[in-house]
Coordinates of C-alpha atoms in Angstrom, one line a residue:
X1 CA -29.5 23.8 -8.2
X2 CA -25.8 22.4 -9.9
X3 CA -26.5 18.9 -10.9
X4 CA -23.8 16.6 -11.1
X5 CA -21.2 16.5 -13.2
X6 CA -20.1 12.9 -15.9
X7 CA -16.3 12.8 -15.0
X8 CA -14.8 12.3 -19.0
X9 CA -13.5 9.3 -18.5
X10 CA -17.2 7.7 -17.3
X11 CA -17.2 5.2 -19.1
X12 CA -13.4 3.4 -18.1
X13 CA -14.4 4.5 -14.7
X14 CA -18.2 2.5 -15.0
X15 CA -16.2 -1.2 -16.3
X16 CA -14.4 -0.9 -13.3
X17 CA -16.8 -0.2 -10.7
X18 CA -18.7 -3.4 -12.8
X19 CA -15.6 -5.4 -12.7
X20 CA -15.5 -4.7 -8.3
X21 CA -19.2 -5.9 -8.6
X22 CA -19.3 -3.7 -5.6
X23 CA -22.5 -0.8 -6.5
X24 CA -24.6 -3.7 -4.1
X25 CA -26.4 -3.3 -1.0
X26 CA -24.2 -6.6 0.8
X27 CA -23.3 -6.2 4.5
X28 CA -19.4 -4.6 4.5
X29 CA -18.9 -4.7 8.0
X30 CA -14.9 -3.6 7.4
X31 CA -16.7 -0.1 5.7
X32 CA -18.9 0.2 8.9
X33 CA -15.8 0.1 11.2
X34 CA -14.7 2.9 9.1
X35 CA -17.7 5.2 8.7
X36 CA -18.6 4.5 12.6
X37 CA -14.8 6.1 13.1
X38 CA -15.4 8.6 11.0
X39 CA -18.6 9.8 12.6
X40 CA -16.8 9.5 16.1
X41 CA -14.1 11.6 14.8
X42 CA -15.8 14.2 13.0
X43 CA -18.4 14.1 15.7
X44 CA -21.0 14.9 12.6
X45 CA -24.5 13.4 12.6
X46 CA -23.6 11.2 9.5
X47 CA -20.9 9.4 7.6
X48 CA -21.1 7.3 4.2
X49 CA -19.5 5.1 1.6
X50 CA -20.4 5.8 -1.6
X51 CA -19.9 4.2 -4.9
X52 CA -20.8 6.4 -7.4
X53 CA -23.1 3.9 -10.4
X54 CA -25.4 4.8 -13.5
X55 CA -27.6 7.1 -13.0
X56 CA -28.2 6.3 -8.7
X57 CA -25.3 7.2 -5.5
X58 CA -25.8 3.3 -4.0
X59 CA -24.7 4.5 0.3
X60 CA -22.2 1.0 0.2
X61 CA -21.9 2.0 4.4
X62 CA -24.2 4.2 6.7
X63 CA -23.6 5.4 10.2
X64 CA -26.3 6.0 11.6
X65 CA -27.9 7.1 7.7
X66 CA -30.8 5.2 6.5
X67 CA -31.1 5.2 2.7
X68 CA -29.4 2.7 0.6
X69 CA -29.4 4.6 -2.3
X70 CA -30.2 8.1 -4.1
X71 CA -30.6 10.1 -7.9
X72 CA -27.1 10.5 -8.9
X73 CA -27.5 13.9 -10.7
X74 CA -28.7 15.5 -7.2
X75 CA -25.9 14.2 -5.1
X76 CA -22.9 15.7 -3.5
X77 CA -20.8 13.3 -4.2
X78 CA -21.5 13.3 -7.5
X79 CA -19.7 16.5 -8.0
X80 CA -17.3 15.2 -5.2
X81 CA -15.8 12.3 -7.3
X82 CA -14.1 15.2 -10.2
X83 CA -12.2 16.2 -7.4
X84 CA -8.7 15.3 -7.1
X85 CA -9.0 16.6 -3.6
X86 CA -11.9 16.8 -0.8
X87 CA -14.8 18.8 -1.4
X88 CA -15.7 20.8 2.1
X89 CA -18.8 22.7 1.5
X90 CA -19.4 24.4 5.3
X91 CA -22.9 25.3 4.4
X92 CA -25.1 24.4 1.4
X93 CA -27.4 26.9 2.4
X94 CA -24.6 29.8 1.2
X95 CA -23.5 27.5 -1.7
X96 CA -25.3 28.3 -5.1
X97 CA -25.0 25.3 -6.3
X98 CA -26.5 23.6 -3.4
X99 CA -28.5 26.0 -1.8
X100 CA -31.8 24.4 -3.6
X101 CA -30.8 21.3 -3.8
X102 CA -33.3 18.8 -2.8
X103 CA -31.0 17.1 -0.2
X104 CA -31.1 20.8 1.6
X105 CA -34.4 22.1 1.2
X106 CA -36.2 19.7 3.1
X107 CA -37.1 18.6 7.0
X108 CA -33.6 17.2 7.4
X109 CA -31.7 19.0 5.1
X110 CA -27.0 18.4 4.2
X111 CA -26.1 21.5 5.7
X112 CA -22.4 20.3 6.0
X113 CA -20.9 18.4 3.5
X114 CA -17.1 17.2 3.7
X115 CA -16.1 14.2 0.6
X116 CA -13.2 12.2 -0.2
X117 CA -12.5 10.5 -3.7
X118 CA -12.4 7.1 -2.9
X119 CA -10.3 5.3 -6.0
X120 CA -9.5 2.3 -7.4
X121 CA -5.8 1.0 -7.8
X122 CA -5.5 2.1 -11.8
X123 CA -6.9 5.3 -10.2
X124 CA -10.3 5.7 -11.2
X125 CA -12.8 7.2 -8.8
X126 CA -15.3 5.2 -8.3
X127 CA -17.0 6.8 -5.1
X128 CA -16.2 9.1 -1.4
X129 CA -15.7 8.4 1.7
X130 CA -18.2 11.6 3.2
X131 CA -19.6 13.2 5.9
X132 CA -22.2 15.3 7.0
X133 CA -24.3 17.1 9.0
X134 CA -27.7 19.4 9.6
X135 CA -25.5 22.6 10.9
X136 CA -22.3 24.3 9.9
X137 CA -19.2 23.6 10.1
X138 CA -15.6 24.0 9.5
X139 CA -13.3 21.9 8.6
X140 CA -9.1 22.4 10.1
X141 CA -6.6 21.1 7.8
X142 CA -5.7 18.4 10.2
X143 CA -9.2 17.5 10.2
X144 CA -9.0 17.0 5.8
X145 CA -5.6 15.1 6.7
X146 CA -8.2 13.0 9.0
X147 CA -10.6 12.3 6.2
X148 CA -8.2 11.5 3.6
X149 CA -6.9 8.6 5.9
X150 CA -9.9 7.5 6.5
X151 CA -10.6 7.0 2.8
X152 CA -6.7 5.3 2.1
X153 CA -8.7 2.8 4.9
X154 CA -11.7 2.1 2.5
X155 CA -9.7 2.2 -0.5
X156 CA -7.3 -1.0 0.8
X157 CA -10.6 -3.0 2.2
X158 CA -12.1 -2.7 -1.1
X159 CA -9.0 -3.1 -2.9
X160 CA -8.1 -6.3 -0.8
X161 CA -11.9 -7.9 -1.4
X162 CA -11.4 -7.3 -4.9
X163 CA -8.7 -9.0 -4.6
X164 CA -10.1 -11.4 -2.2
X165 CA -12.6 -12.0 -5.3
X166 CA -10.2 -12.8 -7.5
X167 CA -8.7 -15.3 -6.6
X168 CA -12.1 -17.7 -6.4
X169 CA -13.2 -15.7 -9.7
X170 CA -9.4 -17.1 -11.4
X171 CA -10.5 -20.6 -9.5
X172 CA -13.5 -20.9 -11.1
X173 CA -13.0 -19.5 -14.7
X174 CA -10.5 -22.3 -15.1
X175 CA -11.3 -25.8 -16.6
X176 CA -9.4 -28.9 -15.0
X177 CA -6.4 -29.3 -17.1
X178 CA -5.6 -25.7 -16.2
X179 CA -6.8 -25.1 -12.9
X180 CA -4.4 -28.1 -12.0
X181 CA -1.3 -27.0 -13.8
X182 CA -1.4 -23.9 -11.3
X183 CA -2.2 -25.7 -8.1
X184 CA 0.6 -27.6 -5.8
X185 CA -1.5 -30.8 -6.1
X186 CA -0.5 -31.5 -2.3
X187 CA -1.1 -28.4 -0.4
X188 CA -3.8 -26.9 -2.6
X189 CA -2.3 -23.9 -2.8
X190 CA -0.6 -21.9 -5.7
X191 CA 2.2 -22.7 -7.4
X192 CA 4.7 -21.2 -9.2
X193 CA 2.9 -20.8 -12.7
X194 CA -1.2 -19.7 -10.7
X195 CA 1.5 -17.6 -8.3
X196 CA 2.8 -15.7 -12.1
X197 CA -1.1 -16.1 -13.2
X198 CA -2.4 -14.3 -10.2
X199 CA 0.1 -11.0 -9.6
X200 CA -0.1 -10.4 -13.0
X201 CA -3.5 -10.4 -13.2
X202 CA -4.5 -8.7 -9.5
X203 CA -1.3 -7.1 -8.2
X204 CA 1.3 -5.1 -11.2
X205 CA 1.9 -6.3 -14.3
X206 CA 6.0 -7.0 -13.9
X207 CA 7.9 -3.8 -15.0
X208 CA 4.6 -2.1 -13.1
X209 CA 4.4 -0.2 -10.5
X210 CA 2.2 -1.8 -7.3
X211 CA -1.0 0.0 -6.4
X212 CA -0.4 -0.4 -2.9
X213 CA 2.1 -1.3 -0.2
X214 CA 2.8 -5.0 0.2
X215 CA 4.9 -7.8 1.9
X216 CA 6.5 -10.4 0.3
X217 CA 7.7 -12.7 2.1
X218 CA 9.8 -16.4 1.5
X219 CA 9.2 -19.4 4.2
X220 CA 11.6 -22.3 4.0
X221 CA 11.1 -25.0 6.5
X222 CA 14.1 -25.7 8.7
X223 CA 16.3 -28.6 8.5
X224 CA 13.6 -30.4 6.3
X225 CA 15.8 -32.2 4.9
X226 CA 16.5 -34.4 8.1
X227 CA 12.9 -34.7 8.2
X228 CA 12.5 -36.6 5.5
X229 CA 15.7 -38.3 6.1
X230 CA 15.0 -39.9 9.8
X231 CA 11.3 -40.0 9.5
X232 CA 10.2 -40.4 5.8
X233 CA 8.6 -38.4 2.6
X234 CA 5.5 -39.8 3.7
X235 CA 6.0 -38.0 7.0
X236 CA 7.6 -34.6 5.0
X237 CA 4.7 -34.5 2.9
X238 CA 3.0 -34.0 6.1
X239 CA 5.5 -31.5 7.5
X240 CA 4.7 -29.3 4.1
X241 CA 0.8 -29.8 4.5
X242 CA 0.6 -28.8 8.1
X243 CA 2.9 -26.1 7.8
X244 CA 0.3 -24.8 4.3
X245 CA -2.5 -25.1 6.8
X246 CA -1.0 -22.8 9.0
X247 CA -0.5 -20.6 6.4
X248 CA -3.9 -20.4 5.4
X249 CA -5.2 -20.4 8.9
X250 CA -3.3 -17.4 10.4
X251 CA -2.7 -15.3 6.6
X252 CA -6.1 -13.6 5.5
X253 CA -8.2 -15.1 3.3
X254 CA -6.7 -12.6 0.2
X255 CA -3.7 -13.2 0.7
X256 CA -1.9 -15.2 -1.8
X257 CA 0.6 -18.2 -1.1
X258 CA 1.5 -20.5 -3.1
X259 CA 4.4 -23.9 -2.7
X260 CA 7.5 -22.3 -4.7
X261 CA 9.8 -25.6 -3.6
X262 CA 10.3 -28.4 -1.5
X263 CA 10.0 -26.6 2.0
X264 CA 9.5 -23.4 0.0
X265 CA 7.0 -21.2 0.2
X266 CA 5.8 -17.5 -1.0
X267 CA 3.2 -15.1 0.7
X268 CA 2.2 -11.8 -0.9
X269 CA 0.2 -9.7 1.8
X270 CA -1.7 -7.0 0.0
X271 CA -2.0 -3.6 2.7
X272 CA 0.7 -4.8 4.2
X273 CA 2.8 -1.4 5.8
X274 CA 6.5 -1.4 5.8
X275 CA 6.4 -2.0 9.7
X276 CA 3.8 -4.8 9.9
X277 CA 5.4 -6.6 7.5
X278 CA 8.8 -7.8 9.2
X279 CA 6.3 -8.3 12.5
X280 CA 3.8 -10.6 10.5
X281 CA 6.6 -13.1 9.1
X282 CA 7.9 -13.0 12.7
X283 CA 4.1 -14.0 13.8
X284 CA 4.5 -16.7 11.6
X285 CA 7.8 -17.7 12.6
X286 CA 6.7 -17.5 16.4
X287 CA 3.4 -19.3 16.2
X288 CA 5.0 -22.8 14.3
X289 CA 7.6 -23.4 16.8
X290 CA 5.0 -23.2 19.7
X291 CA 2.7 -25.5 17.4
X292 CA 4.3 -28.9 17.7
X293 CA 3.2 -31.5 13.9
X294 CA 1.6 -34.6 15.0
X295 CA 2.1 -37.3 12.5
X296 CA -0.1 -40.0 11.5
X297 CA 2.2 -41.9 12.4
X298 CA 1.7 -40.6 16.5
X299 CA 5.3 -38.7 15.9
X300 CA 5.4 -35.3 18.0
X301 CA 8.3 -33.1 15.5
X302 CA 8.9 -29.4 16.3
X303 CA 9.7 -27.6 13.4
X304 CA 10.4 -23.9 13.1
X305 CA 10.9 -22.0 9.6
X306 CA 13.1 -18.6 8.2
X307 CA 11.5 -16.1 6.7
X308 CA 13.4 -13.9 4.5
X309 CA 11.0 -10.5 3.7
X310 CA 11.0 -7.4 2.0
X311 CA 8.3 -4.4 1.1
X312 CA 7.0 -2.7 -2.0
X313 CA 5.1 0.3 -1.9
X314 CA 3.8 2.5 -5.4
X315 CA 6.1 5.2 -4.5
X316 CA 9.3 2.7 -5.8
X317 CA 7.8 3.6 -9.2
X318 CA 8.1 0.0 -11.5
X319 CA 8.7 -3.3 -10.3
X320 CA 11.1 -5.9 -11.8
X321 CA 9.9 -8.9 -9.7
X322 CA 12.9 -11.1 -10.1
X323 CA 14.9 -9.0 -8.1
X324 CA 12.0 -8.7 -5.8
X325 CA 12.0 -12.3 -5.5
X326 CA 16.3 -12.4 -4.9
X327 CA 15.5 -9.3 -2.3
X328 CA 13.7 -12.0 -0.3
X329 CA 15.5 -15.0 -0.8
X330 CA 19.0 -13.2 0.2
X331 CA 17.0 -11.7 3.1
X332 CA 15.5 -16.0 3.3
X333 CA 19.5 -17.1 3.0
X334 CA 20.8 -14.5 5.6
X335 CA 18.3 -15.9 7.8
X336 CA 19.4 -19.6 7.7
X337 CA 23.5 -18.5 7.7
X338 CA 22.6 -16.4 11.8
X339 CA 21.2 -19.5 12.7
X340 CA 17.8 -20.2 11.4
X341 CA 14.5 -20.0 13.2
X342 CA 14.3 -16.0 12.4
X343 CA 12.9 -12.9 9.8
X344 CA 15.4 -11.2 8.2
X345 CA 14.2 -8.4 6.4
X346 CA 15.8 -5.9 3.6
X347 CA 12.8 -3.5 2.4
X348 CA 15.3 -2.3 -0.6
X349 CA 14.6 -4.5 -3.7
X350 CA 17.5 -5.2 -5.5
X351 CA 17.9 -3.1 -9.0
X352 CA 19.2 -4.5 -12.2
X353 CA 17.9 -7.3 -12.5
X354 CA 16.4 -9.3 -15.3
X355 CA 13.2 -9.4 -15.5
X356 CA 10.8 -12.3 -14.8
X357 CA 8.9 -13.6 -12.1
X358 CA 10.5 -15.8 -9.5
X359 CA 12.2 -17.7 -12.0
X360 CA 14.9 -19.0 -10.0
X361 CA 15.1 -22.7 -11.4

């Protein structure tokens, strides 16, 4: 039997697993949906998402599989994480690496195995999405593509969960004075400084590629000056608080929302495709248009927002954040100029702008 090898970057890999806090048995409903889907798509006995910890293999999600952990030395996944692509074992009994493995020579053997490495966004393999069966099988090219796509979804789930945890951890680690300097006191959202900090820590440093696709929305309350002029600044504040609440209620907990101006908000939405970014923006426009704001004075205000949207992807290479914001800003200007209460989407961040995150003053 060939023991699972140790990756050359094992120390860094373990540091990432520790930082992500994923070597646990916590319930993972999003991952459970993926493993259940994998089991159905490939019509196999079992599917799991694994994390390769120091000396053990942890099963983070299990479809028709009871074990919570097993020895890393004898694991198939310990071999799979050293590969750049999927590892497929059609019949482990005929493979010299695994034919006498305890997982093969047992009452409920693993005969067929296919595993795709799952990576942290910095590139370190942290585990696998794998499928296995107690009889020989073969994988077509289409099957392999499907396994790769499902493994990518696992990576997105883990990354989004880490982003959510990171925002909470950042708030917990700050002392009161620093926390207050990074939060908008009226809405409880990040302010510009806080937005800088959370994006630097959890998305990508300025001038670096983003680790995953994400949408960027710049939202502006239409005719907000008229609200202040007509109803007063206290009602204007209530409007800002209400719209901030709407954004928080209709975006995910791990999405990054900041108030960056009097009536302007930035939403950074990780894991968003190019096509979905303007759809999410339009959904926010529609929700506000159809949700009157009730003020403390008993007044009902029917308001709208305009949104300039853009989109980022790892394939774009190093990202100039100021250029990204200015792209969204120009899209917002177009939305305002063309009648307000709409979304303008520009998926091509402007080039050759000076660096610096959201530095419009």
